[in-house]
Amino acid sequence: MSSSRHWGLGLLVSVLTACGADVTPPVAVEGRDEVASAEQELDGECTADWAANPCTVADSAACGTGSPGVDSPNTPNNCELGGMKCDPRPRLCNRNSKTLYFKTTSTANIYDSLGNVMGTVAAGQQVRINLGTRKTISTVSPNYLAMAFSAPTNNGGISGWIRPDQLDAGYTNIMNWLTQNYRPAPDPGGTYSDWYIIPSNNAPYEGLHITDNCPANNLAVHYLGRNGRINLITNLPGKGSPTKAVYPNNTGLNFKRAQVQHSVSLPLYDCSSGSAVQVSTRLSFLYGYVQSGHWGWIAMPNLSTTSP
């Protein structure tokens, strides 16, 4: 990777006092739906060292340089998230408060990518926003929505779409910041095959980690079906893997798998001994889209070539 800063996994604790101010974490328990993408050690920094990480300088947005036709994460369809130096990738920095939190100014719904309400965030709660994605849902708003990460809802911590006009920084600021050095997942080109989203069998993956950084708690099941839905991620674990779209997994939605991109299988680890031990089980991902223009990766246990 060309980024000068390390993209590994780490603990969220290191950023909860970001930007020289105390930050109160959300009150909802995230474990119910998504500690997901697992707080990959937040790159960049909406931190007290503001001068060294300015919001006026673009961060690296390098993609893999290998062939997409082989089983390797070093593919042009696996890219860093872009953003600016101040952005704690894979999240967006609130330039006003100099934290990675945005406070709800009113009750706000969290939506899946079809416009279904998954939960509601009370006014005055703190929400994080993912880089690399935005979307319009006509039944929700004529304006772009932002992807909230593990928002503290009445149904637990849920990642999904939120209206930026219901956050303290306001719609214009959030969209301006989100689109600085904006790098969505790339269009792979070529032809597509039909796959279908199904409920996953999580049993073979329970308790296994998708990286060898055990304290990060980046579990394989974070990328599988939970609570009746699955996530499409912008890039693979190791480069942030933030949620880019959220879909129900019980309606047989069509996933267009990019034929040019080989499946990518990642090693899994058993951390029960306190250190990472690689196991024979691996977790594979496919690249494509459910809704045109929103490309990303979905773990293969969530998919079938047979329509349910």
Short mmCIF file of C-alpha atoms in Angstrom, two decimals:
data_model
loop_
_atom_site.label_atom_id
_atom_site.label_comp_id
_atom_site.label_asym_id
_atom_site.label_seq_id
_atom_site.Cartn_x
_atom_site.Cartn_y
_atom_site.Cartn_z
CA MET A 1 0.00 0.00 0.00
CA SER A 2 1.20 3.50 -0.74
CA SER A 3 -0.31 5.16 2.31
CA SER A 4 2.33 6.41 4.72
CA ARG A 5 0.13 5.38 7.62
CA HIS A 6 -0.59 1.87 8.74
CA TRP A 7 -3.93 0.24 7.92
CA GLY A 8 -4.20 -2.50 10.45
CA LEU A 9 -6.80 -3.26 13.08
CA GLY A 10 -6.93 -1.58 16.39
CA LEU A 11 -9.11 -0.52 19.25
CA LEU A 12 -11.64 2.25 19.09
CA VAL A 13 -10.47 3.42 22.48
CA SER A 14 -7.57 5.31 20.93
CA VAL A 15 -9.93 7.66 19.13
CA LEU A 16 -12.56 8.22 21.78
CA THR A 17 -10.53 11.13 23.11
CA ALA A 18 -9.86 12.43 19.61
CA CYS A 19 -9.25 16.03 18.76
CA GLY A 20 -8.15 17.06 22.22
CA ALA A 21 -11.64 16.78 23.69
CA ASP A 22 -13.46 14.15 25.67
CA VAL A 23 -15.92 12.23 23.56
CA THR A 24 -18.81 10.28 25.02
CA PRO A 25 -19.42 7.07 23.05
CA PRO A 26 -22.94 6.10 21.96
CA VAL A 27 -25.05 4.57 24.69
CA ALA A 28 -26.40 1.69 22.61
CA VAL A 29 -24.58 -1.61 22.66
CA GLU A 30 -23.00 -2.09 19.27
CA GLY A 31 -22.54 -5.83 19.55
CA ARG A 32 -26.14 -6.54 18.65
CA ASP A 33 -25.68 -5.61 15.04
CA GLU A 34 -22.34 -4.23 14.17
CA VAL A 35 -19.02 -3.77 15.75
CA ALA A 36 -18.42 -4.56 12.18
CA SER A 37 -15.71 -3.71 9.95
CA ALA A 38 -14.38 -3.75 13.30
CA GLU A 39 -12.92 -0.43 13.84
CA GLN A 40 -9.96 -1.04 11.69
CA GLU A 41 -7.34 1.11 13.31
CA LEU A 42 -8.57 4.50 12.33
CA ASP A 43 -6.16 6.00 9.88
CA GLY A 44 -5.54 9.62 9.83
CA GLU A 45 -6.68 11.62 12.42
CA CYS A 46 -9.33 13.95 13.52
CA THR A 47 -6.98 14.29 16.49
CA ALA A 48 -5.30 16.90 18.63
CA ASP A 49 -2.48 16.91 16.07
CA TRP A 50 -4.67 18.88 13.70
CA ALA A 51 -1.79 20.73 12.05
CA ALA A 52 -0.10 17.51 10.97
CA ASN A 53 -3.33 16.09 9.53
CA PRO A 54 -5.06 18.99 7.78
CA CYS A 55 -8.41 18.76 6.08
CA THR A 56 -6.94 20.60 3.11
CA VAL A 57 -4.60 17.76 2.06
CA ALA A 58 -5.93 14.68 0.27
CA ASP A 59 -5.08 11.28 1.68
CA SER A 60 -3.87 8.32 -0.39
CA ALA A 61 -6.53 6.50 -2.38
CA ALA A 62 -4.41 3.75 -3.88
CA CYS A 63 -5.91 0.61 -5.39
CA GLY A 64 -4.34 -2.82 -5.69
CA THR A 65 -1.99 -3.27 -8.61
CA GLY A 66 -2.36 -6.99 -9.33
CA SER A 67 -4.64 -8.81 -11.72
CA PRO A 68 -8.34 -8.98 -10.82
CA GLY A 69 -8.35 -12.45 -12.36
CA VAL A 70 -6.53 -14.13 -9.46
CA ASP A 71 -7.45 -14.85 -5.83
CA SER A 72 -5.67 -11.93 -4.19
CA PRO A 73 -6.70 -8.77 -2.32
CA ASN A 74 -4.10 -6.93 -4.45
CA THR A 75 -6.71 -6.12 -7.08
CA PRO A 76 -7.67 -2.81 -8.74
CA ASN A 77 -11.15 -3.32 -7.25
CA ASN A 78 -9.80 -3.12 -3.68
CA CYS A 79 -8.99 0.53 -3.04
CA GLU A 80 -8.20 2.80 -0.13
CA LEU A 81 -11.01 5.15 0.79
CA GLY A 82 -9.60 8.53 -0.09
CA GLY A 83 -10.78 11.30 2.18
CA MET A 84 -8.55 14.00 3.62
CA LYS A 85 -5.67 13.77 6.08
CA CYS A 86 -7.93 14.73 8.98
CA ASP A 87 -10.43 11.97 8.26
CA PRO A 88 -10.05 8.96 10.59
CA ARG A 89 -10.53 6.44 7.80
CA PRO A 90 -12.84 4.66 7.32
CA ARG A 91 -14.87 7.40 9.04
CA LEU A 92 -15.48 11.07 8.29
CA CYS A 93 -14.15 13.79 10.58
CA ASN A 94 -16.56 16.43 11.86
CA ARG A 95 -14.52 19.54 11.01
CA ASN A 96 -16.63 21.68 13.36
CA SER A 97 -16.21 19.67 16.55
CA LYS A 98 -12.90 18.05 15.51
CA THR A 99 -14.21 14.63 16.48
CA LEU A 100 -15.46 11.66 14.50
CA TYR A 101 -18.97 12.17 15.91
CA PHE A 102 -22.01 13.97 14.53
CA LYS A 103 -24.86 14.72 16.93
CA THR A 104 -28.48 14.18 15.94
CA THR A 105 -30.50 17.39 16.17
CA SER A 106 -33.82 15.54 16.04
CA THR A 107 -35.10 11.99 16.05
CA ALA A 108 -33.54 10.30 13.01
CA ASN A 109 -34.35 7.02 11.27
CA ILE A 110 -31.70 4.60 10.01
CA TYR A 111 -32.63 3.04 6.65
CA ASP A 112 -31.46 0.07 4.65
CA SER A 113 -30.60 0.60 0.98
CA LEU A 114 -34.20 -0.06 -0.07
CA GLY A 115 -35.60 2.61 2.23
CA ASN A 116 -36.83 0.33 5.02
CA VAL A 117 -36.51 1.74 8.54
CA MET A 118 -34.20 -0.46 10.65
CA GLY A 119 -34.12 1.66 13.79
CA THR A 120 -34.46 5.16 15.19
CA VAL A 121 -31.82 7.34 16.83
CA ALA A 122 -32.98 9.72 19.55
CA ALA A 123 -32.12 13.42 19.40
CA GLY A 124 -28.79 14.31 20.96
CA GLN A 125 -27.07 11.00 20.17
CA GLN A 126 -23.65 10.76 18.52
CA VAL A 127 -23.26 9.10 15.13
CA ARG A 128 -20.23 8.22 13.01
CA ILE A 129 -20.28 8.46 9.19
CA ASN A 130 -18.49 6.20 6.70
CA LEU A 131 -16.33 7.53 3.90
CA GLY A 132 -16.65 6.34 0.31
CA THR A 133 -20.41 6.23 -0.12
CA ARG A 134 -23.56 8.35 -0.43
CA LYS A 135 -26.96 7.56 -1.88
CA THR A 136 -30.38 8.93 -2.71
CA ILE A 137 -33.50 6.98 -1.76
CA SER A 138 -36.54 8.65 -3.27
CA THR A 139 -38.93 7.44 -0.57
CA VAL A 140 -36.73 8.96 2.14
CA SER A 141 -35.37 12.23 0.74
CA PRO A 142 -34.58 13.86 -2.61
CA ASN A 143 -31.11 14.64 -1.24
CA TYR A 144 -28.12 12.42 -0.64
CA LEU A 145 -27.99 10.28 2.48
CA ALA A 146 -24.85 9.38 4.42
CA MET A 147 -23.93 5.94 5.77
CA ALA A 148 -24.00 5.92 9.58
CA PHE A 149 -21.73 3.38 11.27
CA SER A 150 -23.30 1.38 14.10
CA ALA A 151 -25.70 4.18 15.02
CA PRO A 152 -27.20 3.89 18.55
CA THR A 153 -30.81 3.06 17.71
CA ASN A 154 -33.75 1.70 19.65
CA ASN A 155 -32.90 -1.66 18.04
CA GLY A 156 -29.22 -1.59 19.00
CA GLY A 157 -26.18 -0.48 17.03
CA ILE A 158 -27.06 -0.46 13.33
CA SER A 159 -25.19 0.69 10.23
CA GLY A 160 -27.44 2.28 7.63
CA TRP A 161 -28.44 5.45 5.82
CA ILE A 162 -29.19 8.67 7.69
CA ARG A 163 -30.30 12.11 6.57
CA PRO A 164 -27.38 14.54 7.01
CA ASP A 165 -29.79 17.43 7.59
CA GLN A 166 -30.65 15.76 10.92
CA LEU A 167 -27.06 16.04 12.16
CA ASP A 168 -25.40 19.02 13.83
CA ALA A 169 -22.89 19.75 11.06
CA GLY A 170 -25.72 20.16 8.55
CA TYR A 171 -26.33 18.75 5.09
CA THR A 172 -24.09 21.12 3.12
CA ASN A 173 -21.05 20.69 5.32
CA ILE A 174 -21.34 16.92 5.52
CA MET A 175 -21.74 16.50 1.77
CA ASN A 176 -18.87 18.88 1.07
CA TRP A 177 -16.59 17.01 3.48
CA LEU A 178 -17.73 13.59 2.33
CA THR A 179 -16.99 14.34 -1.31
CA GLN A 180 -13.51 15.78 -0.76
CA ASN A 181 -11.17 13.29 -2.47
CA TYR A 182 -14.24 11.07 -2.86
CA ARG A 183 -13.30 7.52 -3.86
CA PRO A 184 -16.22 5.11 -4.17
CA ALA A 185 -15.56 1.49 -5.10
CA PRO A 186 -14.61 1.27 -8.80
CA ASP A 187 -16.63 0.03 -11.75
CA PRO A 188 -14.89 -3.25 -12.72
CA GLY A 189 -16.27 -3.32 -16.26
CA GLY A 190 -16.98 -6.51 -18.17
CA THR A 191 -19.95 -8.85 -17.79
CA TYR A 192 -21.95 -9.94 -14.77
CA SER A 193 -23.51 -13.18 -13.57
CA ASP A 194 -26.64 -13.55 -11.45
CA TRP A 195 -26.28 -14.43 -7.78
CA TYR A 196 -28.88 -14.04 -5.03
CA ILE A 197 -28.69 -12.82 -1.43
CA ILE A 198 -29.70 -15.55 1.02
CA PRO A 199 -29.53 -16.13 4.79
CA SER A 200 -25.99 -17.29 5.57
CA ASN A 201 -24.89 -20.33 7.56
CA ASN A 202 -22.75 -18.60 10.17
CA ALA A 203 -21.86 -21.70 12.19
CA PRO A 204 -18.52 -22.52 10.48
CA TYR A 205 -17.31 -18.96 11.14
CA GLU A 206 -18.45 -18.35 14.72
CA GLY A 207 -15.64 -17.10 16.96
CA LEU A 208 -13.11 -16.80 14.13
CA HIS A 209 -11.29 -13.55 13.38
CA ILE A 210 -10.65 -12.22 9.89
CA THR A 211 -7.31 -10.67 10.83
CA ASP A 212 -4.52 -11.80 13.14
CA ASN A 213 -5.02 -8.81 15.43
CA CYS A 214 -7.03 -10.50 18.17
CA PRO A 215 -7.75 -7.39 20.32
CA ALA A 216 -9.46 -5.72 17.36
CA ASN A 217 -12.21 -8.35 17.55
CA ASN A 218 -12.80 -8.23 13.81
CA LEU A 219 -14.96 -11.34 13.61
CA ALA A 220 -15.80 -13.14 10.39
CA VAL A 221 -19.50 -13.11 11.28
CA HIS A 222 -19.48 -9.33 11.06
CA TYR A 223 -19.52 -9.85 7.28
CA LEU A 224 -22.35 -12.41 7.31
CA GLY A 225 -26.10 -12.14 7.73
CA ARG A 226 -27.35 -10.85 11.06
CA ASN A 227 -30.78 -9.66 12.12
CA GLY A 228 -32.19 -10.34 8.65
CA ARG A 229 -29.74 -8.25 6.64
CA ILE A 230 -26.26 -8.21 5.10
CA ASN A 231 -23.73 -5.52 4.29
CA LEU A 232 -22.01 -4.75 1.02
CA ILE A 233 -18.58 -3.30 1.88
CA THR A 234 -16.51 -0.74 -0.03
CA ASN A 235 -13.22 -2.59 0.26
CA LEU A 236 -11.86 -5.74 1.86
CA PRO A 237 -10.87 -6.19 5.52
CA GLY A 238 -7.43 -4.69 5.95
CA LYS A 239 -8.30 -1.47 4.09
CA GLY A 240 -11.18 -0.37 6.28
CA SER A 241 -14.05 -2.52 4.95
CA PRO A 242 -16.78 0.00 5.83
CA THR A 243 -20.42 -0.70 5.07
CA LYS A 244 -21.44 0.77 1.72
CA ALA A 245 -24.96 -0.66 1.45
CA VAL A 246 -27.34 -2.69 3.61
CA TYR A 247 -29.85 -5.19 2.22
CA PRO A 248 -32.41 -7.65 3.60
CA ASN A 249 -31.19 -11.24 3.23
CA ASN A 250 -34.56 -12.95 3.10
CA THR A 251 -36.08 -11.62 -0.13
CA GLY A 252 -33.74 -13.14 -2.73
CA LEU A 253 -32.30 -9.86 -3.99
CA ASN A 254 -30.26 -10.18 -7.19
CA PHE A 255 -26.52 -9.56 -6.83
CA LYS A 256 -24.68 -8.88 -10.08
CA ARG A 257 -21.31 -10.55 -9.66
CA ALA A 258 -18.49 -9.00 -11.74
CA GLN A 259 -17.06 -11.81 -13.85
CA VAL A 260 -13.74 -10.04 -14.36
CA GLN A 261 -13.03 -10.12 -10.62
CA HIS A 262 -11.96 -13.46 -9.13
CA SER A 263 -13.30 -14.33 -5.71
CA VAL A 264 -10.92 -13.30 -2.94
CA SER A 265 -10.48 -15.66 0.00
CA LEU A 266 -9.06 -14.34 3.28
CA PRO A 267 -7.50 -16.39 6.09
CA LEU A 268 -9.27 -16.73 9.42
CA TYR A 269 -7.81 -17.02 12.91
CA ASP A 270 -8.66 -18.64 16.23
CA CYS A 271 -7.85 -16.26 19.08
CA SER A 272 -9.14 -18.45 21.93
CA SER A 273 -5.61 -19.02 23.23
CA GLY A 274 -4.92 -15.30 23.40
CA SER A 275 -2.85 -15.28 20.23
CA ALA A 276 -3.86 -15.68 16.60
CA VAL A 277 -3.69 -19.19 15.16
CA GLN A 278 -4.59 -19.49 11.49
CA VAL A 279 -7.22 -22.16 10.78
CA SER A 280 -8.07 -24.01 7.59
CA THR A 281 -11.40 -22.20 7.15
CA ARG A 282 -11.28 -19.11 4.94
CA LEU A 283 -13.88 -16.46 4.08
CA SER A 284 -14.32 -15.54 0.43
CA PHE A 285 -15.78 -12.36 -1.05
CA LEU A 286 -17.32 -11.55 -4.45
CA TYR A 287 -17.36 -8.15 -6.16
CA GLY A 288 -20.37 -6.60 -7.88
CA TYR A 289 -23.55 -4.69 -7.12
CA VAL A 290 -27.18 -4.98 -6.13
CA GLN A 291 -28.10 -1.46 -7.19
CA SER A 292 -26.30 -0.13 -10.26
CA GLY A 293 -23.44 2.23 -9.48
CA HIS A 294 -22.97 0.92 -5.93
CA TRP A 295 -20.19 -1.62 -6.39
CA GLY A 296 -18.63 -3.45 -3.50
CA TRP A 297 -17.83 -6.78 -1.86
CA ILE A 298 -20.19 -9.34 -0.30
CA ALA A 299 -19.03 -12.44 1.59
CA MET A 300 -19.88 -15.61 -0.34
CA PRO A 301 -21.88 -17.36 2.42
CA ASN A 302 -24.47 -14.61 1.87
CA LEU A 303 -24.89 -15.56 -1.78
CA SER A 304 -26.18 -18.37 -4.00
CA THR A 305 -26.33 -18.92 -7.74
CA THR A 306 -29.85 -20.31 -7.25
CA SER A 307 -32.78 -17.99 -6.76
CA PRO A 308 -34.52 -18.84 -3.46
#
